[in-house]
Short mmCIF file of N, CA and C in Angstrom, two decimals:
data_model
loop_
_atom_site.label_atom_id
_atom_site.label_comp_id
_atom_site.label_asym_id
_atom_site.label_seq_id
_atom_site.Cartn_x
_atom_site.Cartn_y
_atom_site.Cartn_z
N MET A 1 143.59 155.20 50.14
CA MET A 1 142.95 154.57 51.27
C MET A 1 141.52 154.17 50.87
N MET A 2 141.20 152.90 51.09
CA MET A 2 139.88 152.39 50.71
C MET A 2 138.83 152.81 51.77
N THR A 3 137.63 153.16 51.26
CA THR A 3 136.55 153.56 52.13
C THR A 3 135.61 152.40 52.37
N ILE A 4 135.22 152.22 53.64
CA ILE A 4 134.23 151.21 54.01
C ILE A 4 133.05 151.93 54.60
N LEU A 5 131.86 151.58 54.12
CA LEU A 5 130.62 152.12 54.68
C LEU A 5 130.13 151.13 55.73
N LEU A 6 130.00 151.58 56.94
CA LEU A 6 129.55 150.75 58.08
C LEU A 6 128.14 151.16 58.46
N ALA A 7 127.18 150.27 58.29
CA ALA A 7 125.80 150.51 58.69
C ALA A 7 125.54 149.72 59.98
N GLU A 8 125.50 150.41 61.08
CA GLU A 8 125.39 149.78 62.42
C GLU A 8 124.65 150.75 63.36
N ASP A 9 123.56 150.27 63.98
CA ASP A 9 122.80 151.17 64.84
C ASP A 9 123.25 151.18 66.29
N GLU A 10 124.03 150.22 66.72
CA GLU A 10 124.53 150.16 68.11
C GLU A 10 125.81 150.98 68.22
N PRO A 11 125.80 152.12 68.91
CA PRO A 11 126.96 153.02 68.93
C PRO A 11 128.27 152.38 69.41
N GLN A 12 128.23 151.58 70.44
CA GLN A 12 129.48 150.97 70.95
C GLN A 12 130.06 150.00 69.96
N THR A 13 129.19 149.20 69.32
CA THR A 13 129.69 148.26 68.31
C THR A 13 130.27 149.02 67.14
N ALA A 14 129.58 150.10 66.71
CA ALA A 14 130.06 150.91 65.58
C ALA A 14 131.42 151.51 65.90
N GLN A 15 131.60 152.03 67.13
CA GLN A 15 132.86 152.65 67.51
C GLN A 15 134.01 151.63 67.50
N LEU A 16 133.74 150.45 68.00
CA LEU A 16 134.79 149.40 68.04
C LEU A 16 135.18 148.98 66.62
N ILE A 17 134.19 148.72 65.77
CA ILE A 17 134.49 148.35 64.38
C ILE A 17 135.24 149.46 63.67
N GLU A 18 134.77 150.70 63.84
CA GLU A 18 135.41 151.83 63.18
C GLU A 18 136.86 151.96 63.62
N PHE A 19 137.12 151.81 64.92
CA PHE A 19 138.46 151.91 65.46
C PHE A 19 139.38 150.86 64.84
N LYS A 20 138.91 149.61 64.83
CA LYS A 20 139.72 148.50 64.30
C LYS A 20 140.01 148.67 62.81
N LEU A 21 139.01 149.12 62.06
CA LEU A 21 139.20 149.31 60.60
C LEU A 21 140.14 150.45 60.32
N LYS A 22 140.02 151.56 61.07
CA LYS A 22 140.93 152.69 60.88
C LYS A 22 142.35 152.28 61.24
N GLN A 23 142.49 151.49 62.31
CA GLN A 23 143.79 151.00 62.76
C GLN A 23 144.41 150.14 61.63
N ALA A 24 143.56 149.46 60.87
CA ALA A 24 144.03 148.60 59.77
C ALA A 24 144.25 149.37 58.48
N GLY A 25 144.03 150.70 58.49
CA GLY A 25 144.34 151.51 57.35
C GLY A 25 143.16 151.86 56.45
N PHE A 26 141.92 151.65 56.90
CA PHE A 26 140.76 151.96 56.08
C PHE A 26 140.13 153.27 56.56
N LYS A 27 139.46 153.94 55.62
CA LYS A 27 138.61 155.07 55.96
C LYS A 27 137.24 154.52 56.19
N VAL A 28 136.55 154.98 57.25
CA VAL A 28 135.22 154.45 57.59
C VAL A 28 134.19 155.56 57.60
N VAL A 29 133.07 155.32 56.95
CA VAL A 29 131.92 156.22 56.97
C VAL A 29 130.80 155.44 57.67
N HIS A 30 130.18 156.07 58.69
CA HIS A 30 129.19 155.35 59.50
C HIS A 30 127.79 155.84 59.20
N ALA A 31 126.85 154.91 59.09
CA ALA A 31 125.43 155.19 58.96
C ALA A 31 124.71 154.46 60.08
N PRO A 32 123.83 155.15 60.85
CA PRO A 32 123.16 154.51 61.97
C PRO A 32 121.92 153.69 61.61
N ASP A 33 121.53 153.73 60.35
CA ASP A 33 120.37 152.90 59.92
C ASP A 33 120.49 152.63 58.43
N GLY A 34 119.62 151.71 57.97
CA GLY A 34 119.67 151.27 56.58
C GLY A 34 119.37 152.34 55.56
N GLU A 35 118.41 153.21 55.87
CA GLU A 35 118.06 154.28 54.93
C GLU A 35 119.23 155.22 54.73
N LYS A 36 119.88 155.61 55.82
CA LYS A 36 121.04 156.50 55.68
C LYS A 36 122.18 155.79 54.96
N ALA A 37 122.33 154.50 55.18
CA ALA A 37 123.38 153.76 54.50
C ALA A 37 123.17 153.83 52.98
N LEU A 38 121.94 153.60 52.52
CA LEU A 38 121.64 153.69 51.10
C LEU A 38 121.92 155.09 50.57
N ALA A 39 121.57 156.07 51.35
CA ALA A 39 121.81 157.48 50.89
C ALA A 39 123.29 157.81 50.81
N LEU A 40 124.14 157.13 51.60
CA LEU A 40 125.58 157.44 51.61
C LEU A 40 126.38 156.65 50.56
N VAL A 41 125.80 155.61 50.02
CA VAL A 41 126.54 154.77 49.05
C VAL A 41 127.01 155.60 47.86
N GLY A 42 126.14 156.38 47.26
CA GLY A 42 126.50 157.18 46.09
C GLY A 42 127.61 158.18 46.37
N PRO A 43 127.45 159.05 47.38
CA PRO A 43 128.48 160.06 47.65
C PRO A 43 129.81 159.50 48.14
N THR A 44 129.77 158.37 48.87
CA THR A 44 131.02 157.86 49.46
C THR A 44 131.74 156.89 48.51
N ARG A 45 131.01 156.25 47.64
CA ARG A 45 131.58 155.27 46.72
C ARG A 45 132.49 154.25 47.47
N PRO A 46 131.89 153.54 48.43
CA PRO A 46 132.73 152.64 49.25
C PRO A 46 133.26 151.45 48.49
N ALA A 47 134.41 150.94 48.92
CA ALA A 47 134.98 149.73 48.34
C ALA A 47 134.25 148.51 48.89
N LEU A 48 133.60 148.68 50.07
CA LEU A 48 132.90 147.58 50.72
C LEU A 48 131.88 148.16 51.68
N VAL A 49 130.78 147.42 51.90
CA VAL A 49 129.74 147.84 52.82
C VAL A 49 129.63 146.76 53.93
N LEU A 50 129.65 147.17 55.17
CA LEU A 50 129.39 146.30 56.30
C LEU A 50 127.98 146.61 56.79
N LEU A 51 127.10 145.61 56.78
CA LEU A 51 125.71 145.84 57.12
C LEU A 51 125.25 145.05 58.31
N ASP A 52 124.74 145.77 59.31
CA ASP A 52 124.05 145.11 60.41
C ASP A 52 122.74 144.61 59.88
N GLY A 53 122.35 143.40 60.28
CA GLY A 53 121.09 142.83 59.80
C GLY A 53 119.86 143.43 60.41
N LEU A 54 119.96 143.83 61.68
CA LEU A 54 118.80 144.37 62.41
C LEU A 54 119.05 145.87 62.73
N MET A 55 118.46 146.70 61.94
CA MET A 55 118.59 148.16 62.13
C MET A 55 117.23 148.81 62.05
N PRO A 56 117.09 150.00 62.63
CA PRO A 56 115.80 150.73 62.50
C PRO A 56 115.68 151.29 61.07
N VAL A 57 114.49 151.68 60.75
CA VAL A 57 114.08 152.29 59.49
C VAL A 57 114.09 151.27 58.36
N MET A 58 115.24 150.66 58.08
CA MET A 58 115.34 149.64 57.05
C MET A 58 116.39 148.64 57.46
N ASP A 59 116.07 147.36 57.48
CA ASP A 59 117.02 146.37 57.98
C ASP A 59 118.11 146.08 56.91
N GLY A 60 119.17 145.46 57.35
CA GLY A 60 120.31 145.19 56.47
C GLY A 60 119.97 144.30 55.30
N PHE A 61 119.02 143.38 55.47
CA PHE A 61 118.67 142.50 54.37
C PHE A 61 117.99 143.26 53.22
N GLU A 62 117.17 144.25 53.61
CA GLU A 62 116.50 145.06 52.58
C GLU A 62 117.55 145.97 51.89
N VAL A 63 118.48 146.51 52.68
CA VAL A 63 119.56 147.32 52.09
C VAL A 63 120.34 146.49 51.11
N LEU A 64 120.72 145.27 51.52
CA LEU A 64 121.46 144.38 50.63
C LEU A 64 120.68 144.10 49.36
N ARG A 65 119.41 143.81 49.49
CA ARG A 65 118.56 143.54 48.32
C ARG A 65 118.62 144.73 47.35
N ARG A 66 118.46 145.93 47.89
CA ARG A 66 118.43 147.12 47.03
C ARG A 66 119.77 147.39 46.39
N LEU A 67 120.89 147.19 47.15
CA LEU A 67 122.22 147.38 46.61
C LEU A 67 122.46 146.44 45.42
N LYS A 68 122.06 145.18 45.55
CA LYS A 68 122.29 144.19 44.50
C LYS A 68 121.35 144.33 43.32
N GLU A 69 120.22 144.99 43.50
CA GLU A 69 119.29 145.23 42.38
C GLU A 69 119.71 146.43 41.53
N ASP A 70 120.50 147.33 42.10
CA ASP A 70 120.88 148.56 41.40
C ASP A 70 122.18 148.31 40.63
N PRO A 71 122.15 148.50 39.30
CA PRO A 71 123.38 148.30 38.50
C PRO A 71 124.57 149.15 38.96
N ALA A 72 124.30 150.31 39.55
CA ALA A 72 125.36 151.21 40.00
C ALA A 72 126.06 150.69 41.27
N THR A 73 125.39 149.83 42.04
CA THR A 73 125.95 149.37 43.32
C THR A 73 126.07 147.84 43.42
N ARG A 74 125.63 147.13 42.47
CA ARG A 74 125.56 145.64 42.60
C ARG A 74 126.93 145.00 42.77
N ASN A 75 128.00 145.64 42.26
CA ASN A 75 129.33 145.07 42.38
C ASN A 75 130.07 145.43 43.65
N ILE A 76 129.48 146.25 44.50
CA ILE A 76 130.12 146.60 45.78
C ILE A 76 129.97 145.39 46.71
N PRO A 77 131.08 144.81 47.20
CA PRO A 77 130.93 143.69 48.11
C PRO A 77 130.31 144.11 49.47
N VAL A 78 129.53 143.21 50.02
CA VAL A 78 128.84 143.46 51.29
C VAL A 78 129.12 142.30 52.25
N ILE A 79 129.46 142.66 53.48
CA ILE A 79 129.59 141.68 54.55
C ILE A 79 128.48 141.98 55.56
N MET A 80 127.66 140.99 55.82
CA MET A 80 126.59 141.12 56.83
C MET A 80 127.17 140.88 58.21
N LEU A 81 126.82 141.71 59.16
CA LEU A 81 127.23 141.61 60.56
C LEU A 81 125.94 141.60 61.38
N THR A 82 125.54 140.44 61.88
CA THR A 82 124.23 140.37 62.51
C THR A 82 124.13 139.32 63.59
N ALA A 83 123.20 139.55 64.48
CA ALA A 83 122.92 138.55 65.54
C ALA A 83 122.02 137.44 65.02
N ARG A 84 121.51 137.58 63.81
CA ARG A 84 120.63 136.58 63.23
C ARG A 84 121.48 135.40 62.78
N ALA A 85 121.53 134.37 63.61
CA ALA A 85 122.42 133.23 63.38
C ALA A 85 121.74 131.98 62.80
N ARG A 86 120.43 132.04 62.59
CA ARG A 86 119.75 130.84 62.06
C ARG A 86 120.25 130.56 60.65
N ASP A 87 120.31 129.27 60.32
CA ASP A 87 120.75 128.87 58.99
C ASP A 87 119.95 129.61 57.90
N LYS A 88 118.66 129.76 58.10
CA LYS A 88 117.80 130.42 57.15
C LYS A 88 118.29 131.84 56.87
N ASP A 89 118.66 132.56 57.95
CA ASP A 89 119.12 133.95 57.78
C ASP A 89 120.47 134.02 57.06
N VAL A 90 121.38 133.13 57.41
CA VAL A 90 122.69 133.10 56.76
C VAL A 90 122.51 132.80 55.27
N VAL A 91 121.71 131.80 54.97
CA VAL A 91 121.48 131.44 53.55
C VAL A 91 120.81 132.60 52.81
N THR A 92 119.84 133.26 53.45
CA THR A 92 119.18 134.40 52.81
C THR A 92 120.18 135.47 52.49
N GLY A 93 121.01 135.84 53.47
CA GLY A 93 122.03 136.88 53.22
C GLY A 93 122.95 136.53 52.07
N LEU A 94 123.42 135.30 52.05
CA LEU A 94 124.35 134.89 50.99
C LEU A 94 123.64 134.81 49.63
N GLU A 95 122.40 134.32 49.62
CA GLU A 95 121.64 134.27 48.37
C GLU A 95 121.29 135.66 47.84
N LEU A 96 121.12 136.63 48.75
CA LEU A 96 120.86 137.99 48.30
C LEU A 96 122.13 138.68 47.72
N GLY A 97 123.28 138.04 47.94
CA GLY A 97 124.50 138.59 47.34
C GLY A 97 125.60 139.00 48.32
N ALA A 98 125.43 138.71 49.59
CA ALA A 98 126.50 139.08 50.55
C ALA A 98 127.75 138.26 50.23
N ALA A 99 128.92 138.91 50.31
CA ALA A 99 130.18 138.24 50.07
C ALA A 99 130.58 137.41 51.27
N ASP A 100 130.08 137.79 52.46
CA ASP A 100 130.36 137.06 53.69
C ASP A 100 129.27 137.37 54.72
N TYR A 101 129.22 136.61 55.77
CA TYR A 101 128.16 136.73 56.76
C TYR A 101 128.82 136.39 58.12
N MET A 102 128.84 137.38 59.02
CA MET A 102 129.42 137.19 60.35
C MET A 102 128.33 137.34 61.41
N VAL A 103 128.33 136.39 62.36
CA VAL A 103 127.33 136.41 63.42
C VAL A 103 127.93 137.10 64.65
N LYS A 104 127.16 138.02 65.21
CA LYS A 104 127.57 138.73 66.46
C LYS A 104 127.35 137.80 67.63
N PRO A 105 128.20 137.86 68.63
CA PRO A 105 129.42 138.67 68.70
C PRO A 105 130.53 138.02 67.89
N PHE A 106 131.43 138.86 67.36
CA PHE A 106 132.53 138.38 66.56
C PHE A 106 133.82 139.08 67.02
N SER A 107 134.95 138.53 66.61
CA SER A 107 136.23 139.11 66.94
C SER A 107 136.54 140.25 65.95
N PRO A 108 136.87 141.41 66.43
CA PRO A 108 137.23 142.53 65.52
C PRO A 108 138.38 142.18 64.62
N SER A 109 139.34 141.38 65.13
CA SER A 109 140.47 140.97 64.30
C SER A 109 140.00 140.06 63.15
N GLU A 110 139.06 139.18 63.44
CA GLU A 110 138.51 138.32 62.41
C GLU A 110 137.78 139.16 61.36
N LEU A 111 137.04 140.17 61.77
CA LEU A 111 136.37 141.05 60.84
C LEU A 111 137.36 141.71 59.91
N VAL A 112 138.45 142.25 60.47
CA VAL A 112 139.48 142.91 59.59
C VAL A 112 140.04 141.89 58.61
N ALA A 113 140.31 140.65 59.07
CA ALA A 113 140.84 139.64 58.17
C ALA A 113 139.84 139.31 57.03
N ARG A 114 138.55 139.25 57.38
CA ARG A 114 137.54 138.95 56.35
C ARG A 114 137.38 140.12 55.37
N VAL A 115 137.47 141.34 55.89
CA VAL A 115 137.41 142.53 55.02
C VAL A 115 138.57 142.47 54.04
N ARG A 116 139.74 142.18 54.52
CA ARG A 116 140.92 142.10 53.63
C ARG A 116 140.75 140.98 52.60
N LYS A 117 140.21 139.85 53.02
CA LYS A 117 140.01 138.75 52.09
C LYS A 117 139.02 139.12 51.00
N VAL A 118 137.92 139.75 51.36
CA VAL A 118 136.92 140.16 50.37
C VAL A 118 137.47 141.20 49.40
N LEU A 119 138.24 142.16 49.93
CA LEU A 119 138.75 143.23 49.09
C LEU A 119 139.97 142.85 48.28
N GLY A 120 140.63 141.75 48.65
CA GLY A 120 141.72 141.26 47.84
C GLY A 120 143.10 141.60 48.38
N PRO A 121 144.11 141.16 47.61
CA PRO A 121 145.51 141.24 48.11
C PRO A 121 146.02 142.66 48.32
N LEU A 122 145.49 143.65 47.68
CA LEU A 122 145.98 145.00 47.85
C LEU A 122 145.78 145.54 49.28
N THR A 123 144.88 144.91 50.04
CA THR A 123 144.60 145.35 51.40
C THR A 123 145.40 144.56 52.44
N ASP A 124 146.14 143.57 52.00
CA ASP A 124 146.93 142.71 52.92
C ASP A 124 148.27 143.38 53.17
N PRO A 125 148.57 143.73 54.44
CA PRO A 125 149.84 144.37 54.70
C PRO A 125 151.06 143.50 54.38
N LYS A 126 150.86 142.20 54.24
CA LYS A 126 151.98 141.29 53.92
C LYS A 126 152.06 140.99 52.43
N ALA A 127 151.20 141.57 51.62
CA ALA A 127 151.21 141.28 50.18
C ALA A 127 152.56 141.68 49.61
N GLY A 128 153.08 140.83 48.78
CA GLY A 128 154.35 141.08 48.12
C GLY A 128 155.53 140.64 48.90
N GLU A 129 155.36 140.20 50.14
CA GLU A 129 156.49 139.68 50.93
C GLU A 129 156.79 138.26 50.52
N ALA A 130 158.07 137.91 50.56
CA ALA A 130 158.45 136.55 50.28
C ALA A 130 157.99 135.64 51.42
N PRO A 131 157.62 134.40 51.09
CA PRO A 131 157.21 133.47 52.17
C PRO A 131 158.36 133.24 53.12
N ARG A 132 158.03 133.09 54.38
CA ARG A 132 159.06 132.81 55.41
C ARG A 132 159.36 131.36 55.41
N PRO A 133 160.65 131.00 55.59
CA PRO A 133 161.02 129.56 55.62
C PRO A 133 160.51 128.87 56.84
#
């Protein structure tokens, strides 16, 4: 089972995302702020990190910058989940190394689909099935 680190400070949003990801077969570790997210990356060794852009202590953009600067974590894919919808913010997130960028509010089903796409075919429940006529 693949582990996803979810850094989200809004409890209701975190619970919904965690529920949908667990339902999709992922293990989820939650961090309520950016500093705790960075502290959990080493011990949890996540397959993917979901980062809220606006969090207390350290925002998601700074967490992303630090993850991508560290040789031990630079290859962990990151999806930004944020209310920051300006083109400048999206471009900054992608240029810092985010694999994807989703603007809140978003569909939980779309998030699961994007997580599966970023992590590859092993996470797709239909992988290996013959195409339907």
